[in-house]
């Protein structure tokens, strides 16, 4: 006995084309085939993609693609596993729909951090003239440090923007627009945990890299010191090869750790998790084969943002170069470099940081959908639209 096949609603009971009517006699064929009844097309069966039904997909099984017309999209994304186009398109939609809460806050936050750090950088760069007095060959320590100081302000603003953009994305997923004030109200209680989590994860990455690099550096120093004693350079060559291998391992380690910890800030803000819980959540959401997907998208995003930043920075650098030549004083070189570095950081930070932070936030949502059935929670919340809190964490499968 075989299971009955699914029949579209309104089409009647299923029949066996090889069987006749109950009497055993075949009915004569009609003179003309009957015209099909005029009725709307039958709806697909309730299953994958249907509102109110559980997801029919699992990791590695693209069941959602069967009925694209039934996608439930309350906001910027369809509530199903996301592809690369979904992620990038949704981030741009969120930025366009919440300009004040994304680019506006990015500009204000970056400005607040860059004004003091750029001023400090200009002052430090100006000390190069003092250091050069009475010396014949001086490495421009003050000038170099002065041009690097504004980058500290950019890093500080990026920490806050990670939380701001994560909140905006969480609301845009539900179809809500938020103002800059609403974004601040929704995230100000998580700023200190976010800063703490960023410091902890940053130190963890630096310590891991240092553990890999320190030993080869010491080996190179030792080889250089003993080179005059050794009859050949074999020790130095081996030390250099050891250092190159260690540098490669350090780069791979940095990529691995930064990917495993990519969602710490998002989890701290949206799930109101502590530092330890945020690290555990990010570690769980980037485990297994999905690690490579997250890594690849983040590398591609970094490349795109890097190219865009260089395009934006080129005219500013050209203007700074013209200003240096026009001033006629070579001592102003480092001062102008610090100013250009600050202005470049302000413009590129305001334009590119929301995109990068938005991609990370949507990758977090995507991983929760793939691993935890988070789409069901989002559908329920969107249909009820009563509880505006971000749905909490569930146990990862």
PDB file of C-alpha atoms in Angstrom, residues 119-369:
ATOM      1  CA  UNK A 119      44.783  67.694  18.060  1.00  0.00           C
ATOM      2  CA  UNK A 120      47.094  65.501  20.122  1.00  0.00           C
ATOM      3  CA  UNK A 121      48.600  64.093  16.945  1.00  0.00           C
ATOM      4  CA  UNK A 122      49.273  67.575  15.582  1.00  0.00           C
ATOM      5  CA  UNK A 123      50.971  68.567  18.838  1.00  0.00           C
ATOM      6  CA  UNK A 124      53.111  65.425  18.879  1.00  0.00           C
ATOM      7  CA  UNK A 125      54.064  65.900  15.228  1.00  0.00           C
ATOM      8  CA  UNK A 126      55.073  69.499  15.937  1.00  0.00           C
ATOM      9  CA  UNK A 127      57.630  68.259  18.472  1.00  0.00           C
ATOM     10  CA  UNK A 128      59.649  66.751  15.625  1.00  0.00           C
ATOM     11  CA  UNK A 129      61.228  70.162  15.025  1.00  0.00           C
ATOM     12  CA  UNK A 130      62.446  70.196  18.617  1.00  0.00           C
ATOM     13  CA  UNK A 131      63.872  66.687  18.327  1.00  0.00           C
ATOM     14  CA  UNK A 132      65.717  67.574  15.120  1.00  0.00           C
ATOM     15  CA  UNK A 133      67.649  70.461  16.671  1.00  0.00           C
ATOM     16  CA  UNK A 134      71.348  69.680  16.972  1.00  0.00           C
ATOM     17  CA  UNK A 135      71.129  66.243  15.334  1.00  0.00           C
ATOM     18  CA  UNK A 136      72.367  65.055  11.998  1.00  0.00           C
ATOM     19  CA  UNK A 137      70.347  61.873  11.518  1.00  0.00           C
ATOM     20  CA  UNK A 138      67.138  61.528  13.516  1.00  0.00           C
ATOM     21  CA  UNK A 139      64.341  59.075  12.832  1.00  0.00           C
ATOM     22  CA  UNK A 140      61.082  61.076  12.773  1.00  0.00           C
ATOM     23  CA  UNK A 141      59.655  59.424  15.888  1.00  0.00           C
ATOM     24  CA  UNK A 142      57.439  62.325  16.925  1.00  0.00           C
ATOM     25  CA  UNK A 143      56.214  62.967  13.408  1.00  0.00           C
ATOM     26  CA  UNK A 144      55.388  59.321  12.828  1.00  0.00           C
ATOM     27  CA  UNK A 145      53.583  58.983  16.152  1.00  0.00           C
ATOM     28  CA  UNK A 146      51.664  62.173  15.470  1.00  0.00           C
ATOM     29  CA  UNK A 147      50.247  60.795  12.232  1.00  0.00           C
ATOM     30  CA  UNK A 148      49.260  57.556  13.990  1.00  0.00           C
ATOM     31  CA  UNK A 149      47.520  59.069  17.029  1.00  0.00           C
ATOM     32  CA  UNK A 150      44.250  59.858  15.155  1.00  0.00           C
ATOM     33  CA  UNK A 151      43.855  56.149  14.418  1.00  0.00           C
ATOM     34  CA  UNK A 152      43.234  55.656  18.148  1.00  0.00           C
ATOM     35  CA  UNK A 153      40.173  57.864  17.838  1.00  0.00           C
ATOM     36  CA  UNK A 154      38.952  55.858  14.873  1.00  0.00           C
ATOM     37  CA  UNK A 155      39.296  52.639  16.865  1.00  0.00           C
ATOM     38  CA  UNK A 156      37.371  54.101  19.794  1.00  0.00           C
ATOM     39  CA  UNK A 157      34.498  55.271  17.625  1.00  0.00           C
ATOM     40  CA  UNK A 158      34.333  51.892  15.898  1.00  0.00           C
ATOM     41  CA  UNK A 159      33.628  50.189  19.232  1.00  0.00           C
ATOM     42  CA  UNK A 160      30.549  52.332  19.862  1.00  0.00           C
ATOM     43  CA  UNK A 161      29.358  52.136  16.265  1.00  0.00           C
ATOM     44  CA  UNK A 162      29.364  48.351  16.490  1.00  0.00           C
ATOM     45  CA  UNK A 163      26.680  48.580  19.166  1.00  0.00           C
ATOM     46  CA  UNK A 164      24.717  51.363  17.481  1.00  0.00           C
ATOM     47  CA  UNK A 165      24.537  49.614  14.118  1.00  0.00           C
ATOM     48  CA  UNK A 166      23.705  46.249  15.712  1.00  0.00           C
ATOM     49  CA  UNK A 167      20.669  47.848  17.372  1.00  0.00           C
ATOM     50  CA  UNK A 168      19.589  49.510  14.116  1.00  0.00           C
ATOM     51  CA  UNK A 169      19.891  46.216  12.233  1.00  0.00           C
ATOM     52  CA  UNK A 170      17.868  44.364  14.882  1.00  0.00           C
ATOM     53  CA  UNK A 171      15.031  46.848  14.476  1.00  0.00           C
ATOM     54  CA  UNK A 172      15.275  46.954  10.678  1.00  0.00           C
ATOM     55  CA  UNK A 173      14.949  43.156  10.555  1.00  0.00           C
ATOM     56  CA  UNK A 174      11.549  43.613  12.224  1.00  0.00           C
ATOM     57  CA  UNK A 175      10.574  46.385   9.796  1.00  0.00           C
ATOM     58  CA  UNK A 176      11.098  49.262  12.225  1.00  0.00           C
ATOM     59  CA  UNK A 177      12.917  52.512  11.657  1.00  0.00           C
ATOM     60  CA  UNK A 178      14.708  54.182  14.530  1.00  0.00           C
ATOM     61  CA  UNK A 179      16.082  57.645  15.120  1.00  0.00           C
ATOM     62  CA  UNK A 180      19.490  58.509  16.500  1.00  0.00           C
ATOM     63  CA  UNK A 181      17.900  59.213  19.891  1.00  0.00           C
ATOM     64  CA  UNK A 182      16.120  55.860  19.960  1.00  0.00           C
ATOM     65  CA  UNK A 183      19.360  54.120  19.052  1.00  0.00           C
ATOM     66  CA  UNK A 184      21.160  55.823  21.911  1.00  0.00           C
ATOM     67  CA  UNK A 185      18.368  54.893  24.331  1.00  0.00           C
ATOM     68  CA  UNK A 186      18.491  51.295  23.167  1.00  0.00           C
ATOM     69  CA  UNK A 187      22.256  50.891  23.519  1.00  0.00           C
ATOM     70  CA  UNK A 188      23.539  53.246  26.217  1.00  0.00           C
ATOM     71  CA  UNK A 189      23.111  50.614  28.924  1.00  0.00           C
ATOM     72  CA  UNK A 190      25.373  48.234  26.980  1.00  0.00           C
ATOM     73  CA  UNK A 191      28.237  50.600  26.187  1.00  0.00           C
ATOM     74  CA  UNK A 192      30.443  49.669  29.136  1.00  0.00           C
ATOM     75  CA  UNK A 193      30.002  45.897  28.604  1.00  0.00           C
ATOM     76  CA  UNK A 194      30.669  46.458  24.895  1.00  0.00           C
ATOM     77  CA  UNK A 195      33.881  48.373  25.599  1.00  0.00           C
ATOM     78  CA  UNK A 196      34.962  45.733  28.102  1.00  0.00           C
ATOM     79  CA  UNK A 197      34.266  42.901  25.672  1.00  0.00           C
ATOM     80  CA  UNK A 198      36.205  44.672  22.918  1.00  0.00           C
ATOM     81  CA  UNK A 199      39.214  45.220  25.182  1.00  0.00           C
ATOM     82  CA  UNK A 200      39.195  41.613  26.399  1.00  0.00           C
ATOM     83  CA  UNK A 201      38.933  40.123  22.906  1.00  0.00           C
ATOM     84  CA  UNK A 202      41.516  42.529  21.514  1.00  0.00           C
ATOM     85  CA  UNK A 203      44.001  41.633  24.243  1.00  0.00           C
ATOM     86  CA  UNK A 204      43.333  37.943  23.689  1.00  0.00           C
ATOM     87  CA  UNK A 205      44.180  38.268  19.999  1.00  0.00           C
ATOM     88  CA  UNK A 206      47.311  40.335  20.714  1.00  0.00           C
ATOM     89  CA  UNK A 207      48.577  37.917  23.351  1.00  0.00           C
ATOM     90  CA  UNK A 208      48.014  34.940  21.073  1.00  0.00           C
ATOM     91  CA  UNK A 209      49.928  36.622  18.257  1.00  0.00           C
ATOM     92  CA  UNK A 210      52.708  37.686  20.619  1.00  0.00           C
ATOM     93  CA  UNK A 211      53.076  34.123  21.865  1.00  0.00           C
ATOM     94  CA  UNK A 212      53.705  33.006  18.294  1.00  0.00           C
ATOM     95  CA  UNK A 213      55.985  35.874  17.260  1.00  0.00           C
ATOM     96  CA  UNK A 214      58.163  36.469  20.341  1.00  0.00           C
ATOM     97  CA  UNK A 215      60.198  33.265  20.101  1.00  0.00           C
ATOM     98  CA  UNK A 216      61.173  33.740  16.416  1.00  0.00           C
ATOM     99  CA  UNK A 217      62.094  37.377  17.073  1.00  0.00           C
ATOM    100  CA  UNK A 218      64.358  36.337  19.928  1.00  0.00           C
ATOM    101  CA  UNK A 219      65.904  33.698  17.666  1.00  0.00           C
ATOM    102  CA  UNK A 220      66.646  36.299  14.978  1.00  0.00           C
ATOM    103  CA  UNK A 221      68.194  38.666  17.531  1.00  0.00           C
ATOM    104  CA  UNK A 222      70.351  35.875  18.889  1.00  0.00           C
ATOM    105  CA  UNK A 223      71.438  34.882  15.384  1.00  0.00           C
ATOM    106  CA  UNK A 224      72.395  38.463  14.524  1.00  0.00           C
ATOM    107  CA  UNK A 225      74.440  38.803  17.699  1.00  0.00           C
ATOM    108  CA  UNK A 226      76.344  35.576  17.048  1.00  0.00           C
ATOM    109  CA  UNK A 227      76.800  36.143  13.317  1.00  0.00           C
ATOM    110  CA  UNK A 228      80.284  37.597  13.752  1.00  0.00           C
ATOM    111  CA  UNK A 229      81.366  34.509  15.696  1.00  0.00           C
ATOM    112  CA  UNK A 230      79.859  31.900  13.388  1.00  0.00           C
ATOM    113  CA  UNK A 231      81.888  30.985  10.279  1.00  0.00           C
ATOM    114  CA  UNK A 232      78.807  31.171   8.026  1.00  0.00           C
ATOM    115  CA  UNK A 233      75.325  32.679   8.000  1.00  0.00           C
ATOM    116  CA  UNK A 234      73.442  29.412   8.372  1.00  0.00           C
ATOM    117  CA  UNK A 235      72.099  30.332  11.812  1.00  0.00           C
ATOM    118  CA  UNK A 236      70.829  33.683  10.589  1.00  0.00           C
ATOM    119  CA  UNK A 237      69.159  32.140   7.543  1.00  0.00           C
ATOM    120  CA  UNK A 238      67.385  29.541   9.668  1.00  0.00           C
ATOM    121  CA  UNK A 239      66.263  32.221  12.109  1.00  0.00           C
ATOM    122  CA  UNK A 240      64.843  34.343   9.282  1.00  0.00           C
ATOM    123  CA  UNK A 241      62.981  31.366   7.812  1.00  0.00           C
ATOM    124  CA  UNK A 242      61.667  30.597  11.267  1.00  0.00           C
ATOM    125  CA  UNK A 243      60.506  34.202  11.576  1.00  0.00           C
ATOM    126  CA  UNK A 244      58.719  34.152   8.210  1.00  0.00           C
ATOM    127  CA  UNK A 245      56.900  30.941   9.134  1.00  0.00           C
ATOM    128  CA  UNK A 246      55.932  32.424  12.496  1.00  0.00           C
ATOM    129  CA  UNK A 247      54.623  35.581  10.821  1.00  0.00           C
ATOM    130  CA  UNK A 248      52.439  33.487   8.514  1.00  0.00           C
ATOM    131  CA  UNK A 249      51.126  31.491  11.467  1.00  0.00           C
ATOM    132  CA  UNK A 250      50.433  34.738  13.329  1.00  0.00           C
ATOM    133  CA  UNK A 251      48.358  36.078  10.426  1.00  0.00           C
ATOM    134  CA  UNK A 252      46.337  32.861  10.204  1.00  0.00           C
ATOM    135  CA  UNK A 253      45.860  32.846  13.969  1.00  0.00           C
ATOM    136  CA  UNK A 254      44.641  36.446  13.905  1.00  0.00           C
ATOM    137  CA  UNK A 255      42.117  35.634  11.168  1.00  0.00           C
ATOM    138  CA  UNK A 256      40.885  32.576  13.049  1.00  0.00           C
ATOM    139  CA  UNK A 257      40.486  34.339  16.391  1.00  0.00           C
ATOM    140  CA  UNK A 258      38.920  37.483  14.932  1.00  0.00           C
ATOM    141  CA  UNK A 259      36.350  35.325  13.143  1.00  0.00           C
ATOM    142  CA  UNK A 260      35.540  33.190  16.185  1.00  0.00           C
ATOM    143  CA  UNK A 261      35.076  36.398  18.216  1.00  0.00           C
ATOM    144  CA  UNK A 262      33.281  38.364  15.501  1.00  0.00           C
ATOM    145  CA  UNK A 263      29.861  38.333  17.191  1.00  0.00           C
ATOM    146  CA  UNK A 264      30.902  39.162  20.757  1.00  0.00           C
ATOM    147  CA  UNK A 265      29.887  42.820  20.531  1.00  0.00           C
ATOM    148  CA  UNK A 266      26.605  42.041  18.784  1.00  0.00           C
ATOM    149  CA  UNK A 267      25.676  39.437  21.395  1.00  0.00           C
ATOM    150  CA  UNK A 268      26.585  41.794  24.243  1.00  0.00           C
ATOM    151  CA  UNK A 269      24.283  44.497  22.855  1.00  0.00           C
ATOM    152  CA  UNK A 270      21.340  42.510  21.479  1.00  0.00           C
ATOM    153  CA  UNK A 271      21.221  39.625  23.963  1.00  0.00           C
ATOM    154  CA  UNK A 272      22.353  41.796  26.882  1.00  0.00           C
ATOM    155  CA  UNK A 273      25.040  39.223  27.583  1.00  0.00           C
ATOM    156  CA  UNK A 274      28.076  39.725  29.759  1.00  0.00           C
ATOM    157  CA  UNK A 275      31.596  39.551  28.412  1.00  0.00           C
ATOM    158  CA  UNK A 276      32.030  35.840  29.099  1.00  0.00           C
ATOM    159  CA  UNK A 277      28.595  34.949  27.759  1.00  0.00           C
ATOM    160  CA  UNK A 278      29.178  37.082  24.661  1.00  0.00           C
ATOM    161  CA  UNK A 279      32.437  35.272  23.936  1.00  0.00           C
ATOM    162  CA  UNK A 280      30.737  31.901  24.412  1.00  0.00           C
ATOM    163  CA  UNK A 281      27.879  32.887  22.079  1.00  0.00           C
ATOM    164  CA  UNK A 282      30.229  34.073  19.342  1.00  0.00           C
ATOM    165  CA  UNK A 283      32.349  30.945  19.709  1.00  0.00           C
ATOM    166  CA  UNK A 284      29.274  28.721  19.327  1.00  0.00           C
ATOM    167  CA  UNK A 285      27.837  30.630  16.353  1.00  0.00           C
ATOM    168  CA  UNK A 286      31.090  30.421  14.372  1.00  0.00           C
ATOM    169  CA  UNK A 287      31.877  26.759  14.958  1.00  0.00           C
ATOM    170  CA  UNK A 288      31.896  24.001  12.356  1.00  0.00           C
ATOM    171  CA  UNK A 289      31.717  24.542   8.627  1.00  0.00           C
ATOM    172  CA  UNK A 290      29.971  27.902   9.061  1.00  0.00           C
ATOM    173  CA  UNK A 291      33.300  29.322  10.232  1.00  0.00           C
ATOM    174  CA  UNK A 292      34.530  29.391   6.639  1.00  0.00           C
ATOM    175  CA  UNK A 293      31.409  31.173   5.435  1.00  0.00           C
ATOM    176  CA  UNK A 294      31.729  33.883   8.079  1.00  0.00           C
ATOM    177  CA  UNK A 295      35.467  34.215   7.417  1.00  0.00           C
ATOM    178  CA  UNK A 296      35.019  34.500   3.655  1.00  0.00           C
ATOM    179  CA  UNK A 297      32.286  37.135   3.835  1.00  0.00           C
ATOM    180  CA  UNK A 298      34.225  39.182   6.382  1.00  0.00           C
ATOM    181  CA  UNK A 299      37.399  39.061   4.259  1.00  0.00           C
ATOM    182  CA  UNK A 300      35.441  40.135   1.173  1.00  0.00           C
ATOM    183  CA  UNK A 301      33.790  42.922   3.157  1.00  0.00           C
ATOM    184  CA  UNK A 302      37.155  44.097   4.453  1.00  0.00           C
ATOM    185  CA  UNK A 303      38.537  44.168   0.906  1.00  0.00           C
ATOM    186  CA  UNK A 304      35.570  46.173  -0.403  1.00  0.00           C
ATOM    187  CA  UNK A 305      35.701  48.633   2.484  1.00  0.00           C
ATOM    188  CA  UNK A 306      39.477  48.948   2.143  1.00  0.00           C
ATOM    189  CA  UNK A 307      39.226  49.831  -1.539  1.00  0.00           C
ATOM    190  CA  UNK A 308      36.458  52.342  -0.824  1.00  0.00           C
ATOM    191  CA  UNK A 309      38.517  53.912   1.965  1.00  0.00           C
ATOM    192  CA  UNK A 310      41.526  54.282  -0.329  1.00  0.00           C
ATOM    193  CA  UNK A 311      39.375  55.930  -2.989  1.00  0.00           C
ATOM    194  CA  UNK A 312      38.050  58.380  -0.404  1.00  0.00           C
ATOM    195  CA  UNK A 313      41.482  59.016   1.107  1.00  0.00           C
ATOM    196  CA  UNK A 314      43.328  59.645  -2.169  1.00  0.00           C
ATOM    197  CA  UNK A 315      42.011  63.169  -2.862  1.00  0.00           C
ATOM    198  CA  UNK A 316      42.551  64.147   0.780  1.00  0.00           C
ATOM    199  CA  UNK A 317      46.141  62.934   0.613  1.00  0.00           C
ATOM    200  CA  UNK A 318      46.660  64.870  -2.609  1.00  0.00           C
ATOM    201  CA  UNK A 319      45.319  68.044  -0.995  1.00  0.00           C
ATOM    202  CA  UNK A 320      47.621  67.519   1.980  1.00  0.00           C
ATOM    203  CA  UNK A 321      50.607  67.081  -0.331  1.00  0.00           C
ATOM    204  CA  UNK A 322      49.810  70.312  -2.151  1.00  0.00           C
ATOM    205  CA  UNK A 323      49.476  72.108   1.195  1.00  0.00           C
ATOM    206  CA  UNK A 324      52.875  70.816   2.326  1.00  0.00           C
ATOM    207  CA  UNK A 325      54.554  72.027  -0.874  1.00  0.00           C
ATOM    208  CA  UNK A 326      52.758  75.376  -0.719  1.00  0.00           C
ATOM    209  CA  UNK A 327      53.844  75.985   2.878  1.00  0.00           C
ATOM    210  CA  UNK A 328      57.517  75.837   1.896  1.00  0.00           C
ATOM    211  CA  UNK A 329      58.471  74.543   5.343  1.00  0.00           C
ATOM    212  CA  UNK A 330      59.475  70.863   5.448  1.00  0.00           C
ATOM    213  CA  UNK A 331      58.914  70.836   9.218  1.00  0.00           C
ATOM    214  CA  UNK A 332      55.164  71.156   8.546  1.00  0.00           C
ATOM    215  CA  UNK A 333      55.146  67.795   6.784  1.00  0.00           C
ATOM    216  CA  UNK A 334      54.314  65.783   9.886  1.00  0.00           C
ATOM    217  CA  UNK A 335      51.734  68.299  11.095  1.00  0.00           C
ATOM    218  CA  UNK A 336      49.884  68.139   7.790  1.00  0.00           C
ATOM    219  CA  UNK A 337      50.125  64.350   7.853  1.00  0.00           C
ATOM    220  CA  UNK A 338      48.427  64.270  11.261  1.00  0.00           C
ATOM    221  CA  UNK A 339      45.677  66.611  10.051  1.00  0.00           C
ATOM    222  CA  UNK A 340      45.098  64.607   6.871  1.00  0.00           C
ATOM    223  CA  UNK A 341      45.039  61.386   8.903  1.00  0.00           C
ATOM    224  CA  UNK A 342      42.345  62.808  11.196  1.00  0.00           C
ATOM    225  CA  UNK A 343      40.155  64.161   8.395  1.00  0.00           C
ATOM    226  CA  UNK A 344      40.520  60.946   6.409  1.00  0.00           C
ATOM    227  CA  UNK A 345      39.557  58.883   9.440  1.00  0.00           C
ATOM    228  CA  UNK A 346      36.480  61.045   9.979  1.00  0.00           C
ATOM    229  CA  UNK A 347      35.179  60.705   6.425  1.00  0.00           C
ATOM    230  CA  UNK A 348      36.018  57.062   5.857  1.00  0.00           C
ATOM    231  CA  UNK A 349      34.817  56.087   9.330  1.00  0.00           C
ATOM    232  CA  UNK A 350      31.448  57.771   8.886  1.00  0.00           C
ATOM    233  CA  UNK A 351      30.910  56.192   5.466  1.00  0.00           C
ATOM    234  CA  UNK A 352      32.368  52.696   5.822  1.00  0.00           C
ATOM    235  CA  UNK A 353      32.030  51.671   9.477  1.00  0.00           C
ATOM    236  CA  UNK A 354      28.209  51.355   9.363  1.00  0.00           C
ATOM    237  CA  UNK A 355      28.521  48.953   6.438  1.00  0.00           C
ATOM    238  CA  UNK A 356      31.136  46.762   8.132  1.00  0.00           C
ATOM    239  CA  UNK A 357      29.269  46.682  11.448  1.00  0.00           C
ATOM    240  CA  UNK A 358      25.997  45.985   9.641  1.00  0.00           C
ATOM    241  CA  UNK A 359      27.473  42.984   7.843  1.00  0.00           C
ATOM    242  CA  UNK A 360      28.644  41.497  11.147  1.00  0.00           C
ATOM    243  CA  UNK A 361      25.211  42.055  12.714  1.00  0.00           C
ATOM    244  CA  UNK A 362      23.416  40.358   9.823  1.00  0.00           C
ATOM    245  CA  UNK A 363      25.868  37.451   9.807  1.00  0.00           C
ATOM    246  CA  UNK A 364      24.990  37.007  13.482  1.00  0.00           C
ATOM    247  CA  UNK A 365      21.263  36.915  12.621  1.00  0.00           C
ATOM    248  CA  UNK A 366      21.952  34.506   9.760  1.00  0.00           C
ATOM    249  CA  UNK A 367      23.874  32.115  12.000  1.00  0.00           C
ATOM    250  CA  UNK A 368      21.102  32.123  14.584  1.00  0.00           C
ATOM    251  CA  UNK A 369      18.580  31.325  11.854  1.00  0.00           C
TER     252      UNK A 369
END
